[in-house]
Coordinates of C-alpha atoms and ligand atoms in Angstrom, one line a residue:
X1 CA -61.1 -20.4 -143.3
X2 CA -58.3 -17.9 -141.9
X3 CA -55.4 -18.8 -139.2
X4 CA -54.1 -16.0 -137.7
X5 CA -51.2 -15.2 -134.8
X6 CA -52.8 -13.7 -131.8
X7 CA -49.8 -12.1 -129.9
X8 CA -49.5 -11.3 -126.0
X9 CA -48.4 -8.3 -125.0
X10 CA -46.5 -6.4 -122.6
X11 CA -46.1 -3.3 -120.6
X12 CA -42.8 -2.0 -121.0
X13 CA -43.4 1.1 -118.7
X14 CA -47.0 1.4 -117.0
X15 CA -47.7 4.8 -114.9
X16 CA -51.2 5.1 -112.9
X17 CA -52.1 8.6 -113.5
X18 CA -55.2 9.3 -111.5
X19 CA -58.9 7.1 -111.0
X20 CA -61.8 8.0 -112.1
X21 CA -65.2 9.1 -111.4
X22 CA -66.2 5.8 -112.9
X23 CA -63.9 3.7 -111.6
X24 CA -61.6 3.0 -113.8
X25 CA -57.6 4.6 -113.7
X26 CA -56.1 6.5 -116.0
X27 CA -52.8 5.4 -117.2
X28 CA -50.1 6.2 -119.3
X29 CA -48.4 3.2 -120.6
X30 CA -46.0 1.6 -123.7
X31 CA -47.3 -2.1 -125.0
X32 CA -45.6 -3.8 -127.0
X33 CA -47.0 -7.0 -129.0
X34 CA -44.1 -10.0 -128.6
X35 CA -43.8 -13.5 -130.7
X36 CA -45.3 -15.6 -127.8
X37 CA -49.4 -15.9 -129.5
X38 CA -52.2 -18.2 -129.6
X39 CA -53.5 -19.2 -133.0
X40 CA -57.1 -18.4 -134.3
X41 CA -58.8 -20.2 -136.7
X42 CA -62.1 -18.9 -138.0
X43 CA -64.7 -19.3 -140.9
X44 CA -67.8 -18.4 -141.6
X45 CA -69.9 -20.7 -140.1
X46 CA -71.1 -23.2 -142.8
X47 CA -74.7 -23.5 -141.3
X48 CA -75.9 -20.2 -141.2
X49 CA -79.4 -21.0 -139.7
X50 CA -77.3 -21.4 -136.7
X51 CA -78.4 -18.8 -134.1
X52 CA -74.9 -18.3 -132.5
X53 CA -71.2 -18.8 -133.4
X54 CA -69.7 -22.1 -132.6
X55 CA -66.1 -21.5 -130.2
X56 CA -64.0 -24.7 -129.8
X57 CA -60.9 -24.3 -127.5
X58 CA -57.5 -26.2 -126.9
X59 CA -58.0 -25.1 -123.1
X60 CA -60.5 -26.9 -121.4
X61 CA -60.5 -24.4 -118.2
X62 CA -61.4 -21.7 -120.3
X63 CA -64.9 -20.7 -120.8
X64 CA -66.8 -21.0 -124.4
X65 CA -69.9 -19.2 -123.6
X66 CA -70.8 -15.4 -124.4
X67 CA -68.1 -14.5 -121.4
X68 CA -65.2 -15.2 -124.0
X69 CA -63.8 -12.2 -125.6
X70 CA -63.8 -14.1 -128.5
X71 CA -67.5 -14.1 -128.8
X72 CA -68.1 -10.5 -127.1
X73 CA -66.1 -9.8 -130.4
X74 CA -68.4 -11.8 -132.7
X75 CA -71.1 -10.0 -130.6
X76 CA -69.9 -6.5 -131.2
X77 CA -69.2 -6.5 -135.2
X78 CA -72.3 -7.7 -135.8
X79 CA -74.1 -5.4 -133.4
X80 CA -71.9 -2.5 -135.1
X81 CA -72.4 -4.1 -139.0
X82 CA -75.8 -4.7 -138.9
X83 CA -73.9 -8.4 -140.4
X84 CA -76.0 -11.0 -139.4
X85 CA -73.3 -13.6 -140.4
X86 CA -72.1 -16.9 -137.5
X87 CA -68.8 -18.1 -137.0
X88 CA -67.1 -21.2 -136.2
X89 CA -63.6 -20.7 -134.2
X90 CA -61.0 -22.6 -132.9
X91 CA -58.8 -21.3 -130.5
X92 CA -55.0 -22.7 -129.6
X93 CA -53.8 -21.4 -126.5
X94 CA -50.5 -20.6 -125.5
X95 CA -50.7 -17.5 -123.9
X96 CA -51.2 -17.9 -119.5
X97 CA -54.1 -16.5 -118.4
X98 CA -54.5 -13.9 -115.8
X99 CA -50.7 -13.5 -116.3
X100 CA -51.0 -9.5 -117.3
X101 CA -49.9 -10.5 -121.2
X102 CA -53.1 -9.3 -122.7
X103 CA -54.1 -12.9 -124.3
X104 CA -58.3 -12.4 -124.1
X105 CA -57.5 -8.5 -125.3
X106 CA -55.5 -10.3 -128.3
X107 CA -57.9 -12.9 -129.0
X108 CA -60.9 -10.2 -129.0
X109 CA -58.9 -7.8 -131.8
X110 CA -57.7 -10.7 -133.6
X111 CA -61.3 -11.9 -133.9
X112 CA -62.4 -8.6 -134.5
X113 CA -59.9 -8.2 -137.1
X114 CA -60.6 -11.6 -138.5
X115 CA -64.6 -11.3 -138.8
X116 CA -64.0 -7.8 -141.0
X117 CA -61.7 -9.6 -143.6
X118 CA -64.3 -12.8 -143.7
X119 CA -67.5 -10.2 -144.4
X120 CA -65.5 -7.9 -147.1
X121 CA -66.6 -5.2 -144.7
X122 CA -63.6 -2.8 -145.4
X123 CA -64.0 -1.1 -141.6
X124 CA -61.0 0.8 -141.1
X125 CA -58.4 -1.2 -138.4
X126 CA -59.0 2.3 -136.7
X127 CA -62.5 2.1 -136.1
X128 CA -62.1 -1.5 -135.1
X129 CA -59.8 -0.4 -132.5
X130 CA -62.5 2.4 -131.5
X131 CA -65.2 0.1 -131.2
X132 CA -63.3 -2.5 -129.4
X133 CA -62.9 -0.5 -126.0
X134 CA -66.5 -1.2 -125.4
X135 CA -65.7 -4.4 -124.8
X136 CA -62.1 -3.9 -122.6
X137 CA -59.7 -1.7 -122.4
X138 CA -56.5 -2.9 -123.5
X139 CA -58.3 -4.5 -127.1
X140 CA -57.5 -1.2 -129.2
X141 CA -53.6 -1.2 -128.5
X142 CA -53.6 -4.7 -131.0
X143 CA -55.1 -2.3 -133.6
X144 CA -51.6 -0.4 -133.5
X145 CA -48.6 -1.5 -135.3
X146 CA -47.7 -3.3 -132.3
X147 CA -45.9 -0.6 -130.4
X148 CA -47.7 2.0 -128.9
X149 CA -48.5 4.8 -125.9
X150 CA -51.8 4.2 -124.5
X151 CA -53.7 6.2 -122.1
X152 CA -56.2 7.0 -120.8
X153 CA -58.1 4.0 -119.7
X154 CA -55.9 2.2 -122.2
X155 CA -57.8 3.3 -125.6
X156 CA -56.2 6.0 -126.4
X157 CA -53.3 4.8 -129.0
X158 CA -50.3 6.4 -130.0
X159 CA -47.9 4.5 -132.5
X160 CA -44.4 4.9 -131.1
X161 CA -40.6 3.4 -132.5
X162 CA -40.1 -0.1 -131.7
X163 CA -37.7 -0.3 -128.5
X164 CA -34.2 -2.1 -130.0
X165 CA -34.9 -5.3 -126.9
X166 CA -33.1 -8.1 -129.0
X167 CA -33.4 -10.6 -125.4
X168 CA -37.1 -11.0 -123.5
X169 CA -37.7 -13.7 -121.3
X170 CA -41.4 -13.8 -119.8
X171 CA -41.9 -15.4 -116.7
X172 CA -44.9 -17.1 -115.5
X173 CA -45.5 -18.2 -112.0
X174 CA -47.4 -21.7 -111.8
X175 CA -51.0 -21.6 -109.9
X176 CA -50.4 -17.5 -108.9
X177 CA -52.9 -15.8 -111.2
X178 CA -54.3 -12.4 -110.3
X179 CA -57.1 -10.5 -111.4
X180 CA -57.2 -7.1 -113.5
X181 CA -60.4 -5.7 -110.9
X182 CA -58.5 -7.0 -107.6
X183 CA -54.9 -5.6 -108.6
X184 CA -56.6 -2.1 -109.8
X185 CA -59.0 -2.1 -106.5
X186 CA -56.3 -2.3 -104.1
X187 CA -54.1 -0.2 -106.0
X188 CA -53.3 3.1 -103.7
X189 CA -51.3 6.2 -104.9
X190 CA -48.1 6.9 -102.8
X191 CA -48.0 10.5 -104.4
X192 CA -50.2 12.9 -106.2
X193 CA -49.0 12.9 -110.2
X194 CA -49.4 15.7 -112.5
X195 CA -50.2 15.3 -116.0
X196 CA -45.9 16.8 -116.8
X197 CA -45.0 14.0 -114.9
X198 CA -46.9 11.4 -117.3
X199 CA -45.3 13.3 -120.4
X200 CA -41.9 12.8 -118.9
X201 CA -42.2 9.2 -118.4
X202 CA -43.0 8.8 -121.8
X203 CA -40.2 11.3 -123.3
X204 CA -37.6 9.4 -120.8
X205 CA -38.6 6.0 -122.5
X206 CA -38.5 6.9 -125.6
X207 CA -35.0 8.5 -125.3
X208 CA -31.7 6.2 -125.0
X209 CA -32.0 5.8 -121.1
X210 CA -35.6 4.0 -121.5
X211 CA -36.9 3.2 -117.7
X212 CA -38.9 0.6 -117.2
X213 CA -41.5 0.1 -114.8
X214 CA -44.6 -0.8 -113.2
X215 CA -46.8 1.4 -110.7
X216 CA -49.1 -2.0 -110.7
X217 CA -46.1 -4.4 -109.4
X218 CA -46.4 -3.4 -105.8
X219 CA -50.4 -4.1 -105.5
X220 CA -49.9 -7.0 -107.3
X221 CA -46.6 -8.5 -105.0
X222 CA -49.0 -7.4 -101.7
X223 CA -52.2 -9.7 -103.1
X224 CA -49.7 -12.7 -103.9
X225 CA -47.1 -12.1 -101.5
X226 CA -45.4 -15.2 -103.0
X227 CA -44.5 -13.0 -105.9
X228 CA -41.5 -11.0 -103.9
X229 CA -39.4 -14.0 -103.7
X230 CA -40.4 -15.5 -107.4
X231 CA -38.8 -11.8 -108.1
X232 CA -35.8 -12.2 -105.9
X233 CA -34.7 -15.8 -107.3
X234 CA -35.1 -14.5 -111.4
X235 CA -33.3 -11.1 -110.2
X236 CA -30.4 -13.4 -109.2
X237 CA -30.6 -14.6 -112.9
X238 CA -28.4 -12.0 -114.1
X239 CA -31.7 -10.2 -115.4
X240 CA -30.7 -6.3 -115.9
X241 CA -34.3 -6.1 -115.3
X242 CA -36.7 -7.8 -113.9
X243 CA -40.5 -6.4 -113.4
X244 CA -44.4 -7.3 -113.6
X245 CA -46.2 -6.7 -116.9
X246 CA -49.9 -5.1 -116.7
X247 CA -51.8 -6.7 -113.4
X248 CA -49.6 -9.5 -113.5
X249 CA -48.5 -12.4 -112.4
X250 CA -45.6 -12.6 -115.5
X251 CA -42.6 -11.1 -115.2
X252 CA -40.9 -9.5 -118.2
X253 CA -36.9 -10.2 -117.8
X254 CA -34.7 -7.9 -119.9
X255 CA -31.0 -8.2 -120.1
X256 CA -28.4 -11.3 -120.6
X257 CA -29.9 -13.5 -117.7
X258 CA -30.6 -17.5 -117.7
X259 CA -34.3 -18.4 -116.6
X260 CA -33.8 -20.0 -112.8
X261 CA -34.7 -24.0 -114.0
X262 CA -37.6 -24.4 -111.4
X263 CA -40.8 -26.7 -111.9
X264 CA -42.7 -23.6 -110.1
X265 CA -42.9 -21.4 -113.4
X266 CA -42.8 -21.5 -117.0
X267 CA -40.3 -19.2 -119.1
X268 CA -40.6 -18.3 -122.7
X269 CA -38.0 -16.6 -124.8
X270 CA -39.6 -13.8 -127.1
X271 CA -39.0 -11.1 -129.1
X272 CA -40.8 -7.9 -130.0
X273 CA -43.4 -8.2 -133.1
X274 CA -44.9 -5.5 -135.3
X275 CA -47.4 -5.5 -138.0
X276 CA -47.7 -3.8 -141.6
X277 CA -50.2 -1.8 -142.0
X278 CA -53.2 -3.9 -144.3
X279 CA -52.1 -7.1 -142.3
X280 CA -52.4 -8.8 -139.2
X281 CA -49.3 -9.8 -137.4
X282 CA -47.6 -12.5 -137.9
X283 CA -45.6 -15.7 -136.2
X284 CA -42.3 -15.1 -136.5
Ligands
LIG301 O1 -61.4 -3.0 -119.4 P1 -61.2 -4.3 -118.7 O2 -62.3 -5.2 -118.9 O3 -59.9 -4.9 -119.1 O4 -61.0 -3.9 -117.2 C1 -61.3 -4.8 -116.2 C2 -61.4 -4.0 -114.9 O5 -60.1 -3.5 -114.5 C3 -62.3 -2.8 -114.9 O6 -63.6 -3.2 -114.6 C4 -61.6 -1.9 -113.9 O7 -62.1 -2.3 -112.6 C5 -60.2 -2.2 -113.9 N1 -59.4 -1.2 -114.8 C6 -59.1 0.0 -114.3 N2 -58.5 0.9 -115.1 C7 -58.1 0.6 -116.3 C8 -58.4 -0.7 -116.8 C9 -59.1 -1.6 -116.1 O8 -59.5 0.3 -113.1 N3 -57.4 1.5 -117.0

């Protein structure tokens, strides 16, 4: 049996560049993996005349049936090894759900990653990563080192430094949860981009005055109106900045500010996490 770390993320800039013919939106965005993670525990399943892999979860809201990225995982290496081989997992939640930290994206990568070490199969982390995006769109940034510039729907991955951010508080709104479809639906462009414009962002953050941002934030604060004071209160916090990560409904606080003491959210204290190449990452 293997235990491994299965870090959230977040967006530390996130530009919508354009949608698409097939719905989706392009986007240019910088992830990076942080120390808040669930924990996986898998082996191979010791009956293997079992028909399907066995999913145990600390989270009793959460489904365990084939809609789990966890087992759309299991799903896809086998449909991509030809391995017939069943797994038995535990999962220990930490990360909030629908909260725009990437937790089912982790979990799918980490089980991905996981199933390959179990079988010997020697795939490439690479082609993991390819063949995740079949199965969602933010999976193949977890196949980075842990900081990286994805775009296009999100599967495109390009490594990039690790941003010096020694203080990250994440904030997580109690009972406001918003979904990835609904925030990207109601999303609507206040001005035409061009592809210069996307480069910039990128060459902005990656120089000493990094912006951060999120084209996503407003969409999100207009479905859960709720969220604009949540924002206001933290921003009184002494938060340099305060802003949404992916669809939401967290907010990533940078800067020397004190979580407001409220029974209305939860707040975590993180810091950024990479990986070595060979290895999955690990708890700090
Ligand atoms: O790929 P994933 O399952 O995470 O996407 C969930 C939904 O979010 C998609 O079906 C799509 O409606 C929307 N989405 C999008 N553009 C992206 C990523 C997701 O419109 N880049």
């Amino acid at each position: 049996m293997i235990q491994l770390f299965s870090p959230a993320k977040i967006n530390l800039f996130l530009r919508v560049v354009s949608k698409r013919q097939d719905g989706f939106h392009n986007l240019s965005s910088v992830l990076q993996t942080i120390s808040l993670g669930d924990f996986i525990s898998i082996q191979i399943h010791p009956d293997q005349s079992c028909s399907q892999d066995l999913l145990t979860c600390t989270d009793p809201s959460l489904p365990i049936d084939s809609s789990n990225l966890v087992l759309k995982a299991t799903n896809l290496f086998r449909k991509k090894t030809g391995i017939k081989t069943v797994f038995k997992i535990h999962l220990e939640k930490n990360i909030p759900c629908q909260a725009g930290l990437g937790g089912g994206s982790s979990n799918a990568a980490t089980t991905l990653w996981a199933c390959n070490q179990l079988t010997h199969s020697q795939v490439a982390d690479e082609t993991l990563g390819d063949w995740s995006a079949e199965i969602g769109s933010d999976i193949p940034f977890f196949f980075s080192l842990g900081t990286a510039h994805c775009t296009g729907r999100g599967e495109f991955v390009q490594q990039v430094p690790m941003p010096t951010l020694s203080q990250i508080c994440i904030i997580k709104p109690h009972k406001i949860s918003l979904s990835t479809p609904e925030v990207f639906k109601n999303f609507k462009f206040e001005s035409a981009l061009d592809e210069g414009n996307a480069k910039h962002d990128l060459n902005n953050f990656l120089s000493s005055s990094s912006t951060y941002f999120n084209d996503l934030e407003k969409t999100a604060c207009s479905l859960k109106p709720e969220l604009n004071q949540i924002k206001n209160n933290i921003q009184e916090c002494g938060f340099k900045t305060v802003m949404m990560t992916g669809t939401g409904s967290a907010f990533v606080c940078l800067g020397n500010g004190t979580p407001p003491s409220s029974q209305n959210f939860d707040s975590f204290q993180v810091r950024p996490i990479c990986r070595a190449p060979s290895t999955w990452y690990q708890h700090p």
